[in-house]
mmCIF file with all atom_site columns, C-alpha atoms in Angstrom:
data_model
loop_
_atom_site.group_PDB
_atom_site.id
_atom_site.type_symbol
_atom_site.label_atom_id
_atom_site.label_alt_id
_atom_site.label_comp_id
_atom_site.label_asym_id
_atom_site.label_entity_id
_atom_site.label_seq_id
_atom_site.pdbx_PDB_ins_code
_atom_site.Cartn_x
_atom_site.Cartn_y
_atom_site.Cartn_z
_atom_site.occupancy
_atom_site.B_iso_or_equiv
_atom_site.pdbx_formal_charge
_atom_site.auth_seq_id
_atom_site.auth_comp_id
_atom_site.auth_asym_id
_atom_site.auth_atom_id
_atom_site.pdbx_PDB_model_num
ATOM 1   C CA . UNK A 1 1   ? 24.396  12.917 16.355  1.00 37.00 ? 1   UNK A CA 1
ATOM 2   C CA . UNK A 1 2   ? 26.299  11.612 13.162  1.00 37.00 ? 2   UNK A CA 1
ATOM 3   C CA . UNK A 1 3   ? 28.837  14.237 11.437  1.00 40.00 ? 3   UNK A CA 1
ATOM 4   C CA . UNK A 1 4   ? 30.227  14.066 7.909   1.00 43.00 ? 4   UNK A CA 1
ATOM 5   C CA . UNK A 1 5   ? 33.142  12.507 9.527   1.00 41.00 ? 5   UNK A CA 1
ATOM 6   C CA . UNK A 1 6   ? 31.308  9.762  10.888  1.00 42.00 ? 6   UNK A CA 1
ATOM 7   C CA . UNK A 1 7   ? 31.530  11.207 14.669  1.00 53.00 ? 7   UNK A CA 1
ATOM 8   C CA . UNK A 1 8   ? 29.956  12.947 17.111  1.00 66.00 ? 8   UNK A CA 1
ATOM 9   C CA . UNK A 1 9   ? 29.834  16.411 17.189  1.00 72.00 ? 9   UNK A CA 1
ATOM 10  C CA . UNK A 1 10  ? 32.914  18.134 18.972  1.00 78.00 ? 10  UNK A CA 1
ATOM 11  C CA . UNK A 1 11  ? 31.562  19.544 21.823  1.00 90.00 ? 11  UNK A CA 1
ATOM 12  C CA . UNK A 1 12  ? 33.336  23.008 22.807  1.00 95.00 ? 12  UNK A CA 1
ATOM 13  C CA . UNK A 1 13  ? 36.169  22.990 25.417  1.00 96.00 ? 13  UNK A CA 1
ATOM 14  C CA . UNK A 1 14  ? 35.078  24.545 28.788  1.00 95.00 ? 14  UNK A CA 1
ATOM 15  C CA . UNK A 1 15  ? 37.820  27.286 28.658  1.00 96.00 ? 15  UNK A CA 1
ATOM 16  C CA . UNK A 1 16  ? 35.425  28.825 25.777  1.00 97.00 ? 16  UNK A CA 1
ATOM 17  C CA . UNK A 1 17  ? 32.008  27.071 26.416  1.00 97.00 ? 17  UNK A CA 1
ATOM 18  C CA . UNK A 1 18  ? 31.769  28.947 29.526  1.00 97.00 ? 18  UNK A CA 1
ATOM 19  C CA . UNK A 1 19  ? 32.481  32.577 28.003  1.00 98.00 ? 19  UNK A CA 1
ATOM 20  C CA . UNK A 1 20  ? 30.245  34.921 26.834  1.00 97.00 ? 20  UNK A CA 1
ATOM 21  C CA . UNK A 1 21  ? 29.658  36.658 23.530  1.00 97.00 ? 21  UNK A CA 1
ATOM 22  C CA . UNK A 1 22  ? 32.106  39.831 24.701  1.00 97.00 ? 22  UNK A CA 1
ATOM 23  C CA . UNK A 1 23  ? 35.030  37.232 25.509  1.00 97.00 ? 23  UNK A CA 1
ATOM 24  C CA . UNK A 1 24  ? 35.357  36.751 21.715  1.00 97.00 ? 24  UNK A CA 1
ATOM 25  C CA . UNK A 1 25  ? 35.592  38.756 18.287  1.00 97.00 ? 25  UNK A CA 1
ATOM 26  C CA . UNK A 1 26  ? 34.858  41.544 18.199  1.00 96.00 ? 26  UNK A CA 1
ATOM 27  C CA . UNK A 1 27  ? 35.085  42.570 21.615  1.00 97.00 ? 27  UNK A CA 1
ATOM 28  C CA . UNK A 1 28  ? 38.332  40.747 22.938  1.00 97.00 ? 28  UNK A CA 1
ATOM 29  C CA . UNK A 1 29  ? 41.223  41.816 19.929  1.00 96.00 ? 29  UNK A CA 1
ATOM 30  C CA . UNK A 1 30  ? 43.033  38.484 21.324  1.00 97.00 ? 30  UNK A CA 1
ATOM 31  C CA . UNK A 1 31  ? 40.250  36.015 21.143  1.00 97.00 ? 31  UNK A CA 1
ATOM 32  C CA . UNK A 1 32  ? 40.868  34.968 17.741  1.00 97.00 ? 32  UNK A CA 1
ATOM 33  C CA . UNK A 1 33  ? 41.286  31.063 18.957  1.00 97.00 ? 33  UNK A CA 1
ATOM 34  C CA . UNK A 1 34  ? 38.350  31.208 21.359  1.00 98.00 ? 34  UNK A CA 1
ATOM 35  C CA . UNK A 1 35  ? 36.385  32.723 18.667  1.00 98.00 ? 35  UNK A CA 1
ATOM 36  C CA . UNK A 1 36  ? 37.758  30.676 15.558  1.00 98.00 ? 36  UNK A CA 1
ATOM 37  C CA . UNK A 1 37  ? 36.735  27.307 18.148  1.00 98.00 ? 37  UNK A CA 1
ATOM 38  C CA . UNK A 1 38  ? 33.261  28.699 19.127  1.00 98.00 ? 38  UNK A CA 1
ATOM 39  C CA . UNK A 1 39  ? 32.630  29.108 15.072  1.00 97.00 ? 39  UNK A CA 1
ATOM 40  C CA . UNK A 1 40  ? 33.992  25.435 14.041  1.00 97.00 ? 40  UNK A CA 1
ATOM 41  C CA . UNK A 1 41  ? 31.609  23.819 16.244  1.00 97.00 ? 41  UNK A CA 1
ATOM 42  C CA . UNK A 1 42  ? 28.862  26.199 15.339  1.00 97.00 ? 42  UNK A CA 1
ATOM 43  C CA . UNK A 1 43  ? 29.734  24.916 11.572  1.00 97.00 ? 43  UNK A CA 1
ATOM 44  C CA . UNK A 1 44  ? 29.891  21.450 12.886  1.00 97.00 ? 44  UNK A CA 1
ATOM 45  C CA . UNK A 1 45  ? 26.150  21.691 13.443  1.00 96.00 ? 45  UNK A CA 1
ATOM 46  C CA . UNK A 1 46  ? 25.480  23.118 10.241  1.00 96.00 ? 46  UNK A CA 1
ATOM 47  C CA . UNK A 1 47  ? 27.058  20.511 8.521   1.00 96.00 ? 47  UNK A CA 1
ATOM 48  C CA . UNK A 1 48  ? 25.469  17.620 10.629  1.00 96.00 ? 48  UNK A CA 1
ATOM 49  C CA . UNK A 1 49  ? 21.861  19.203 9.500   1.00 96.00 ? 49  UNK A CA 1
ATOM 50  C CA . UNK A 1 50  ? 22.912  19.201 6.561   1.00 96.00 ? 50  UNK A CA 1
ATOM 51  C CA . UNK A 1 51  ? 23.833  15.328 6.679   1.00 95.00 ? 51  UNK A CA 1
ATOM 52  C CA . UNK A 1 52  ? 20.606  14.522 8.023   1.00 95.00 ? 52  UNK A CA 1
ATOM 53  C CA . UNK A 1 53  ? 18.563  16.260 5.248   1.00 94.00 ? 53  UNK A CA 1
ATOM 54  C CA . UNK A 1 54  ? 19.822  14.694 2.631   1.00 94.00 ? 54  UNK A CA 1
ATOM 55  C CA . UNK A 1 55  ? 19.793  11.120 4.373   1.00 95.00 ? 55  UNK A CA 1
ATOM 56  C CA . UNK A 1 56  ? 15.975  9.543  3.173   1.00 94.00 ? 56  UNK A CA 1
ATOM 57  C CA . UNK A 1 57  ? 16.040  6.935  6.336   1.00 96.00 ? 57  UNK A CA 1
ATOM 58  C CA . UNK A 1 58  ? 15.534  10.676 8.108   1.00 95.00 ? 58  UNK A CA 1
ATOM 59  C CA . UNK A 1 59  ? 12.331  12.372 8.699   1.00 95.00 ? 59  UNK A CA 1
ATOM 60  C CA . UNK A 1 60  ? 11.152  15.655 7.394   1.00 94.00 ? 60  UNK A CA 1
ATOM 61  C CA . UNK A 1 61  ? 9.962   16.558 10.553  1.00 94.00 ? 61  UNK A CA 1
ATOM 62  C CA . UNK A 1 62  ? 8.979   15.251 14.363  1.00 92.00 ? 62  UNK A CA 1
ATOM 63  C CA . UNK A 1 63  ? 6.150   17.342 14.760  1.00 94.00 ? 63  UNK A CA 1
ATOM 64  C CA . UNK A 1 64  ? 4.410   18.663 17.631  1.00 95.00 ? 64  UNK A CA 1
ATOM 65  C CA . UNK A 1 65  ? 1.861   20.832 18.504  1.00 97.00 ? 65  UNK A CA 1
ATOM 66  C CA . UNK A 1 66  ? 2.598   24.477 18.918  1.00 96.00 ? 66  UNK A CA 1
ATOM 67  C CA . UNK A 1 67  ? 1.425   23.697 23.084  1.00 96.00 ? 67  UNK A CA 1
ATOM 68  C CA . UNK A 1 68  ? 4.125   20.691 22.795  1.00 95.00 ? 68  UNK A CA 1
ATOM 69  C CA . UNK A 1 69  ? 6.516   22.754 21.174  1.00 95.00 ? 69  UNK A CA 1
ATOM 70  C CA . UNK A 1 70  ? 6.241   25.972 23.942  1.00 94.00 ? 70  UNK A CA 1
ATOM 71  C CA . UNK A 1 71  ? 7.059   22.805 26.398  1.00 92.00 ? 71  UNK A CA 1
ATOM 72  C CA . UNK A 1 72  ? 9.996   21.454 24.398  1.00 89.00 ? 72  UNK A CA 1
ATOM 73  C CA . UNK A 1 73  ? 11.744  24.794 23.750  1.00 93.00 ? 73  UNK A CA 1
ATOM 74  C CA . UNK A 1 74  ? 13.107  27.186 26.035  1.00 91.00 ? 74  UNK A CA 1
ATOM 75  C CA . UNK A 1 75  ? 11.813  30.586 24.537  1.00 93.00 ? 75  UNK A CA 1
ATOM 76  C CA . UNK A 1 76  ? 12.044  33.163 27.629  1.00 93.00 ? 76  UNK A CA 1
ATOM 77  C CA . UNK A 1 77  ? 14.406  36.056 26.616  1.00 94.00 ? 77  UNK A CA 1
ATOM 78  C CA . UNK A 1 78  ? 16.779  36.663 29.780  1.00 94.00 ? 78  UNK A CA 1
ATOM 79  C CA . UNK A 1 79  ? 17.883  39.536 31.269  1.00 96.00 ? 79  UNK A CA 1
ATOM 80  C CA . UNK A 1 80  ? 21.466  38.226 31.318  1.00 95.00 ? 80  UNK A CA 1
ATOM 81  C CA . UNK A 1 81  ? 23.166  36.912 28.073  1.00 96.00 ? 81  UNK A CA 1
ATOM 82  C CA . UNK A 1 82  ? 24.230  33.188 27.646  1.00 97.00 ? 82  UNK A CA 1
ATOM 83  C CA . UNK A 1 83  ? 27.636  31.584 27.564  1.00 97.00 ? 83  UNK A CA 1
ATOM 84  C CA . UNK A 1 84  ? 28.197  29.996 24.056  1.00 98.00 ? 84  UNK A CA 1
ATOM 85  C CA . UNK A 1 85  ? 27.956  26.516 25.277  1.00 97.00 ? 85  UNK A CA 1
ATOM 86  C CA . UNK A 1 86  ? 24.333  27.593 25.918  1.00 96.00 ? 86  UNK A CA 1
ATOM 87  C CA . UNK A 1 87  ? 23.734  29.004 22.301  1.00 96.00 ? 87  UNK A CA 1
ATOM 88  C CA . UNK A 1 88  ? 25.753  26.092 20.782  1.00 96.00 ? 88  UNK A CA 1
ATOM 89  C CA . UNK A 1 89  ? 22.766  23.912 22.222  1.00 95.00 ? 89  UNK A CA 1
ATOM 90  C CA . UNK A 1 90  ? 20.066  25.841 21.150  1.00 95.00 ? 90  UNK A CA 1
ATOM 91  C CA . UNK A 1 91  ? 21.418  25.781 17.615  1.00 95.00 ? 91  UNK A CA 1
ATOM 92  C CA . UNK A 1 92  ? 21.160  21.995 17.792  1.00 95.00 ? 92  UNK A CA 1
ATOM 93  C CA . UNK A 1 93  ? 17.602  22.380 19.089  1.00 94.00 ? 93  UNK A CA 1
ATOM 94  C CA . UNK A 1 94  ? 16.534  24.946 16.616  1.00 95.00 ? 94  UNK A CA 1
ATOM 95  C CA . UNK A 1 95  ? 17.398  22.753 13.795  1.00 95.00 ? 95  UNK A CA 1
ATOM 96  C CA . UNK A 1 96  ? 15.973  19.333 15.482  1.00 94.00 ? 96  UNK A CA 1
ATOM 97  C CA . UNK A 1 97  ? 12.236  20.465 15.879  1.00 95.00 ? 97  UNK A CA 1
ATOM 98  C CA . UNK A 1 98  ? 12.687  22.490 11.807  1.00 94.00 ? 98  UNK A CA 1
ATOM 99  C CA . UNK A 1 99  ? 11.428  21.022 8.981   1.00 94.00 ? 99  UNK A CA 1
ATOM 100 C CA . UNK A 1 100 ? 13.711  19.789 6.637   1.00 95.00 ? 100 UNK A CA 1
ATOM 101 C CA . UNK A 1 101 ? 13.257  21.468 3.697   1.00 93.00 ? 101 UNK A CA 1
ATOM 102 C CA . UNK A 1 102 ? 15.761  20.340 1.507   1.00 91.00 ? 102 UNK A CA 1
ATOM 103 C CA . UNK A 1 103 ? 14.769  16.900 1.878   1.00 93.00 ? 103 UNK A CA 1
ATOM 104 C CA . UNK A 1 104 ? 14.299  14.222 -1.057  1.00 91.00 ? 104 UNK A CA 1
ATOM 105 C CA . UNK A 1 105 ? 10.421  13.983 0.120   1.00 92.00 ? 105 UNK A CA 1
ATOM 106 C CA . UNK A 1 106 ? 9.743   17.352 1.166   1.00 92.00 ? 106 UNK A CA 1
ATOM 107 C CA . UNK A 1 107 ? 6.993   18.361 -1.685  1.00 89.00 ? 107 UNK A CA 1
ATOM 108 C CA . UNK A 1 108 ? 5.705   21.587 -0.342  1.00 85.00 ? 108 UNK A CA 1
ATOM 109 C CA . UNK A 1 109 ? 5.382   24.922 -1.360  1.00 79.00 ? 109 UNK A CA 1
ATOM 110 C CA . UNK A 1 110 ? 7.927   27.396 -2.430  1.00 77.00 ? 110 UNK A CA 1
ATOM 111 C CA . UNK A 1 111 ? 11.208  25.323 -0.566  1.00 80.00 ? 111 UNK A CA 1
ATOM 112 C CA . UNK A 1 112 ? 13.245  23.182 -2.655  1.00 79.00 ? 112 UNK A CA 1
ATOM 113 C CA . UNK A 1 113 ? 16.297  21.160 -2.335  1.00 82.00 ? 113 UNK A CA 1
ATOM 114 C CA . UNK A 1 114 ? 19.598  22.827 -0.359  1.00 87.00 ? 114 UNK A CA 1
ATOM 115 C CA . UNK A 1 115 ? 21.807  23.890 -2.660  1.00 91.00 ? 115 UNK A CA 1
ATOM 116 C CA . UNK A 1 116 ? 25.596  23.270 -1.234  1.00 94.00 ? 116 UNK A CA 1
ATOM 117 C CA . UNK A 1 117 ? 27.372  26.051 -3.160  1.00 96.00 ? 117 UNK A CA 1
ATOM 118 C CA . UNK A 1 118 ? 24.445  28.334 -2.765  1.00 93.00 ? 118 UNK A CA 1
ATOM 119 C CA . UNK A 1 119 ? 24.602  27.413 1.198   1.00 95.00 ? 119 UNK A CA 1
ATOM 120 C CA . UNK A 1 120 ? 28.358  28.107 0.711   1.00 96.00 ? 120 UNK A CA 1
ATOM 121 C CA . UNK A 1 121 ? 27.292  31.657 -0.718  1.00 95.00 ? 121 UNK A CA 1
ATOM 122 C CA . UNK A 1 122 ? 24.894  32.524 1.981   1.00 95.00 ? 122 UNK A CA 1
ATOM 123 C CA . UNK A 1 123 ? 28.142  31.865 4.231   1.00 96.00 ? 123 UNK A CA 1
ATOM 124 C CA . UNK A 1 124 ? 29.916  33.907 2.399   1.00 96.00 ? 124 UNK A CA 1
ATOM 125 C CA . UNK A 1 125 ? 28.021  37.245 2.184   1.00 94.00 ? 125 UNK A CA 1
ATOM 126 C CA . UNK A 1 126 ? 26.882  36.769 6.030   1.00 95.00 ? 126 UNK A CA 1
ATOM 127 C CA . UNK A 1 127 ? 30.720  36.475 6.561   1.00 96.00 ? 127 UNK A CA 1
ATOM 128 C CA . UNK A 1 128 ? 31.470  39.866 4.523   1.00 96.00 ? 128 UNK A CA 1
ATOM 129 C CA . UNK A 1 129 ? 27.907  41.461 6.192   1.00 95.00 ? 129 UNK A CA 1
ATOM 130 C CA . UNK A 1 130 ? 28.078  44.116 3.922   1.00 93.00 ? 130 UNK A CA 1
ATOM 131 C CA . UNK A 1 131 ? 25.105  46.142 1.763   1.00 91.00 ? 131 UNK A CA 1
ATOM 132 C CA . UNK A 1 132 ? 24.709  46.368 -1.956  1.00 86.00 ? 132 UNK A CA 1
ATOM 133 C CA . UNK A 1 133 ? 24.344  50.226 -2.112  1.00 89.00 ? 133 UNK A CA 1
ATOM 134 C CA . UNK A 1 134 ? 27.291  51.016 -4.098  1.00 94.00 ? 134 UNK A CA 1
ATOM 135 C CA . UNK A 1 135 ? 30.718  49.989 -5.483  1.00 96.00 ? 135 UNK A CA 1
ATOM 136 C CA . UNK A 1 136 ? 32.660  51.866 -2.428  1.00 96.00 ? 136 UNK A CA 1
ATOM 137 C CA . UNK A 1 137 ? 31.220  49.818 0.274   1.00 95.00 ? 137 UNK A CA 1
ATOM 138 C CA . UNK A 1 138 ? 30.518  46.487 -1.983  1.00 96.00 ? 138 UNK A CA 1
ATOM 139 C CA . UNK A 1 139 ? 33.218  45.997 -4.564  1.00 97.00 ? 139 UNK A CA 1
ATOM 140 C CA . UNK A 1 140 ? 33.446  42.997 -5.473  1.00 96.00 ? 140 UNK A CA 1
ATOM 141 C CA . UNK A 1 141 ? 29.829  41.812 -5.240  1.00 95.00 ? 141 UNK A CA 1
ATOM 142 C CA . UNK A 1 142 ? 28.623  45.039 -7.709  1.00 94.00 ? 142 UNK A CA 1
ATOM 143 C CA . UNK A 1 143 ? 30.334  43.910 -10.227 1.00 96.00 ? 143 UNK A CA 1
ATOM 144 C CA . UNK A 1 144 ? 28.934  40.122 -10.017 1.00 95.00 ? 144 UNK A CA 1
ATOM 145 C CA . UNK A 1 145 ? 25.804  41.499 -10.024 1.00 94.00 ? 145 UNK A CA 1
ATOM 146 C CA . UNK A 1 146 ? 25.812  43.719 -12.726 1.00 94.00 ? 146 UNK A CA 1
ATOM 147 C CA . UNK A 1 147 ? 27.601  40.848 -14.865 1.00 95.00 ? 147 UNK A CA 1
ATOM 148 C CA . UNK A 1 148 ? 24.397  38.554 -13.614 1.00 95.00 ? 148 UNK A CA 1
ATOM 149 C CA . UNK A 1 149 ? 21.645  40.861 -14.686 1.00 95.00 ? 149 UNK A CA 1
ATOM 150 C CA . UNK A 1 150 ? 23.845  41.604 -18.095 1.00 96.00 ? 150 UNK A CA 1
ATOM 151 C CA . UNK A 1 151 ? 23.658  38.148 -18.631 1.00 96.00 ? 151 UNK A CA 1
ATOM 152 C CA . UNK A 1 152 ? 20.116  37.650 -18.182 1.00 95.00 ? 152 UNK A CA 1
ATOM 153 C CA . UNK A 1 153 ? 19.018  40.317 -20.121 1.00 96.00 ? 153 UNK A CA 1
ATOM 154 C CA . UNK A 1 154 ? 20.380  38.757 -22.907 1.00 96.00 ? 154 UNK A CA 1
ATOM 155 C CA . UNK A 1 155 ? 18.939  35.341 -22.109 1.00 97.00 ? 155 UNK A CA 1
ATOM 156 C CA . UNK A 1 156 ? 15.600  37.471 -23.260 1.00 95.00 ? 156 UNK A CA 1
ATOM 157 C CA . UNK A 1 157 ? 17.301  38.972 -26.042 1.00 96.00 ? 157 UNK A CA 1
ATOM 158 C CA . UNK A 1 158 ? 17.874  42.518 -24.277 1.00 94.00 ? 158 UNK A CA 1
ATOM 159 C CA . UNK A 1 159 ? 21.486  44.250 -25.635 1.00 92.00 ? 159 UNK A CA 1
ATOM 160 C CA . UNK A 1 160 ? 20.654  47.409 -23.235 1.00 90.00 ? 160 UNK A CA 1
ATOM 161 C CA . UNK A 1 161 ? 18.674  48.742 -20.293 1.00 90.00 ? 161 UNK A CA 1
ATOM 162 C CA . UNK A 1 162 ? 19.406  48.006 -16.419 1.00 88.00 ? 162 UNK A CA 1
ATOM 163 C CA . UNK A 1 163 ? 18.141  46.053 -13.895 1.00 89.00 ? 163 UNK A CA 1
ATOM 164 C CA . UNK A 1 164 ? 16.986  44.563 -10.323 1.00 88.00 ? 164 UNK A CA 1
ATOM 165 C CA . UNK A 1 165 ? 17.267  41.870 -8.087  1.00 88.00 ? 165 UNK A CA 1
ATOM 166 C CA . UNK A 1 166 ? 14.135  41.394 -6.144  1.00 89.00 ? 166 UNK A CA 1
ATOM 167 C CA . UNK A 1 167 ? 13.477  38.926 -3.254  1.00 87.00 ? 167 UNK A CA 1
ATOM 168 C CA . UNK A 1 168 ? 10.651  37.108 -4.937  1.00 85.00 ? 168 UNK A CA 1
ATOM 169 C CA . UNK A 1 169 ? 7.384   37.094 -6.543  1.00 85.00 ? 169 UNK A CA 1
ATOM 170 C CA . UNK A 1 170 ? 5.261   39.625 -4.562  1.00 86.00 ? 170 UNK A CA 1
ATOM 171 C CA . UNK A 1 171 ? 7.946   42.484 -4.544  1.00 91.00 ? 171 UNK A CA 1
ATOM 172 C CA . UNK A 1 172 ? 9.128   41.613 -8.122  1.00 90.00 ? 172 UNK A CA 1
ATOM 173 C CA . UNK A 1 173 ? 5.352   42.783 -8.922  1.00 89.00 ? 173 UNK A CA 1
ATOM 174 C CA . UNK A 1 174 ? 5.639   45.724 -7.008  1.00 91.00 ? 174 UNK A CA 1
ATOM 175 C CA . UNK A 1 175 ? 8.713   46.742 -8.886  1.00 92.00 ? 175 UNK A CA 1
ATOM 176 C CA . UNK A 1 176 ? 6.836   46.411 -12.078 1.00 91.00 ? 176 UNK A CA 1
ATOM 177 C CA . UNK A 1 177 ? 3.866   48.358 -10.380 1.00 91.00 ? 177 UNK A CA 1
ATOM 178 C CA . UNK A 1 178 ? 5.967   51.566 -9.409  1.00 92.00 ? 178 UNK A CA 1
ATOM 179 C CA . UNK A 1 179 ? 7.468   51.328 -12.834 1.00 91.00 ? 179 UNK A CA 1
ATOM 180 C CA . UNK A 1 180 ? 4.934   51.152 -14.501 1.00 93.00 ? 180 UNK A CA 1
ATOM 181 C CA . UNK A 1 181 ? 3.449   54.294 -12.931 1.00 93.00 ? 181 UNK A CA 1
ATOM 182 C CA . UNK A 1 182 ? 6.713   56.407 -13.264 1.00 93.00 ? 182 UNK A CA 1
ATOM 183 C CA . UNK A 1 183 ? 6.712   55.567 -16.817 1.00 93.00 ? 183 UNK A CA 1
ATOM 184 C CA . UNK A 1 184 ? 3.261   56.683 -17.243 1.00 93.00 ? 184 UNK A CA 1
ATOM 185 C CA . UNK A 1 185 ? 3.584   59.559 -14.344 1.00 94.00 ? 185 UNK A CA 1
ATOM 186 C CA . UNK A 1 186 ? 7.040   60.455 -13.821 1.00 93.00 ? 186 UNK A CA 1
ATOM 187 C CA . UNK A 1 187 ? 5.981   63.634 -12.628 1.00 94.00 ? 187 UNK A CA 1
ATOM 188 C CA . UNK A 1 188 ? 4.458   61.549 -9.329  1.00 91.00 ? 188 UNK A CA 1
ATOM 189 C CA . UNK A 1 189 ? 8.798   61.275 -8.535  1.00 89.00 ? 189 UNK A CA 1
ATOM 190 C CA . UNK A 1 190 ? 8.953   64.736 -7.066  1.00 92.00 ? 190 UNK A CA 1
ATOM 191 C CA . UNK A 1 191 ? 4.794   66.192 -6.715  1.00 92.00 ? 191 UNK A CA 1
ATOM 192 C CA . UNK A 1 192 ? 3.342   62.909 -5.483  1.00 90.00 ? 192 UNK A CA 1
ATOM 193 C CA . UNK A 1 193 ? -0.255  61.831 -5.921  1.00 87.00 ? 193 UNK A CA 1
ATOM 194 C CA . UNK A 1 194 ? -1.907  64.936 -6.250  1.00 89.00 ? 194 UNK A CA 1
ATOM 195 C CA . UNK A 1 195 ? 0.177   65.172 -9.670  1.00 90.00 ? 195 UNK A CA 1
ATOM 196 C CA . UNK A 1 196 ? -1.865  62.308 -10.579 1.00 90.00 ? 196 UNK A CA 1
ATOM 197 C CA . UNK A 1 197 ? -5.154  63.459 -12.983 1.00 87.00 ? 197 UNK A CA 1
ATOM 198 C CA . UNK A 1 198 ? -7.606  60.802 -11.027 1.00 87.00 ? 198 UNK A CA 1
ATOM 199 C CA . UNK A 1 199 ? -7.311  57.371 -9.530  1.00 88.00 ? 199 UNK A CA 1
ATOM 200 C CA . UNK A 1 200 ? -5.118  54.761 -10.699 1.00 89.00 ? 200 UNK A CA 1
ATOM 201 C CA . UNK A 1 201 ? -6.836  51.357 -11.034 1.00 88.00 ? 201 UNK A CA 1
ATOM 202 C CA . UNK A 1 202 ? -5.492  47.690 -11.247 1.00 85.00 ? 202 UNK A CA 1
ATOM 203 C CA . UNK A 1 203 ? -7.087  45.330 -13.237 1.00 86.00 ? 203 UNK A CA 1
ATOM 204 C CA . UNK A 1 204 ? -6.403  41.631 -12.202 1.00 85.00 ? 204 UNK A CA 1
ATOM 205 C CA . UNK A 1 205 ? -8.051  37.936 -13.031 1.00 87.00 ? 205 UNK A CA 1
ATOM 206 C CA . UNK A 1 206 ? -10.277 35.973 -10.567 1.00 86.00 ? 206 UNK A CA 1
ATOM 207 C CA . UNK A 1 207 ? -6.737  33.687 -10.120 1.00 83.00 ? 207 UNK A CA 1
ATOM 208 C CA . UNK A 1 208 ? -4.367  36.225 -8.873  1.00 79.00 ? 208 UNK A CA 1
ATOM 209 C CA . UNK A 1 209 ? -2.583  35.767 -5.947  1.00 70.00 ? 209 UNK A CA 1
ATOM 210 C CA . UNK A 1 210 ? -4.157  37.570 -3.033  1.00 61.00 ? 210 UNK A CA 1
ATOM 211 C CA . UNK A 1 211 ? -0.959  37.494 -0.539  1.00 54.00 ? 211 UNK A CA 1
#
């Protein structure tokens, strides 16, 4: 397998191939080599797959039937965890058999190109693992996002109000569902449906989505 670098893939030394996930961070205070090497090689990976999806001599995918596949990947859970050599491989595999998404002649649904600085993000905020509830426990990232949704209220030529982030389509309508029904009901907040004067309706096309 080619890396950015033009080599193989560093393979971990045995010292740490052949420990477990509670020899490193944050079990083992004085693992921070061990750890720091397991995560470079783990990265190593990444950035190979990410090679390889942008190459066009590469192909989307190798497929296989899902009776194929069951052969070709090891899936069992075990009742004893694996060292990280082990798990080092199965990234490799994992990422082998996927479709490449953020290829030049993937054209399906939904997927687009990979992103390197939003792939840097992701990184990031996996790295920090922390939850957007509120400024104590996210600092940093509140503020972005309250300067991001500022920002794109304007872009519709909002000066006020507040706003959401929502994972996508389906739970963006949702959003606009429950809104729409506390604006109408806000009473429903605190005394639930039975504060509700009959049955609310939705009225939709013949083309909306039925997910």
């Amino acid at each position: 397998m080619a890396s950015l670098s033009g080599q193989g893939t560093p393979k971990l030394t045995s010292a740490v191939g052949n420990l477990y996930y509670d020899s490193i961070l944050p079990y083992r205070e004085d693992a921070n080599a061990q750890t720091r090497e397991f995560l470079a090689r783990v990265v190593d990976v990444l950035l190979d797959y990410v090679q390889k999806v942008n190459d066009r001599n590469e192909k989307i995918l190798d497929f296989k039937m899902p009776e194929e596949m069951q052969k070709a990947l090891d899936l069992h859970l075990p009742d004893e965890p694996l060292p990280l050599k082990q798990l080092l491989e199965d990234c490799k595999i994992a990422l082998k058999n996927q479709v490449k998404t953020g290829h030049p002649h993937f054209f399906n649904q939904l997927s687009c190109g990979l992103d390197i600085i939003s792939l840097a993000g992701e990184w990031l905020t996996a790295a920090a693992n922390t939850n957007m509830f509120t400024y104590e426990i996210a600092p940093v990232f509140i503020l972005m996002e309250n300067v991001v949704l500022e920002k794109m209220r304007s872009m519709i030529g909002w000066k006020s109000g507040d706003s959401i982030l929502a994972p996508g389509g389906s739970v963006s309508n949702l959003y606009a569902f429950l809104a729409a029904r506390h604006h109408k009901f806000p009473q429903y907040k605190e005394k639930g449906l039975s504060s509700i004067p009959g049955q609310l309706v939705m009225f939709t096309s013949d083309q909306v989505n039925s997910y």
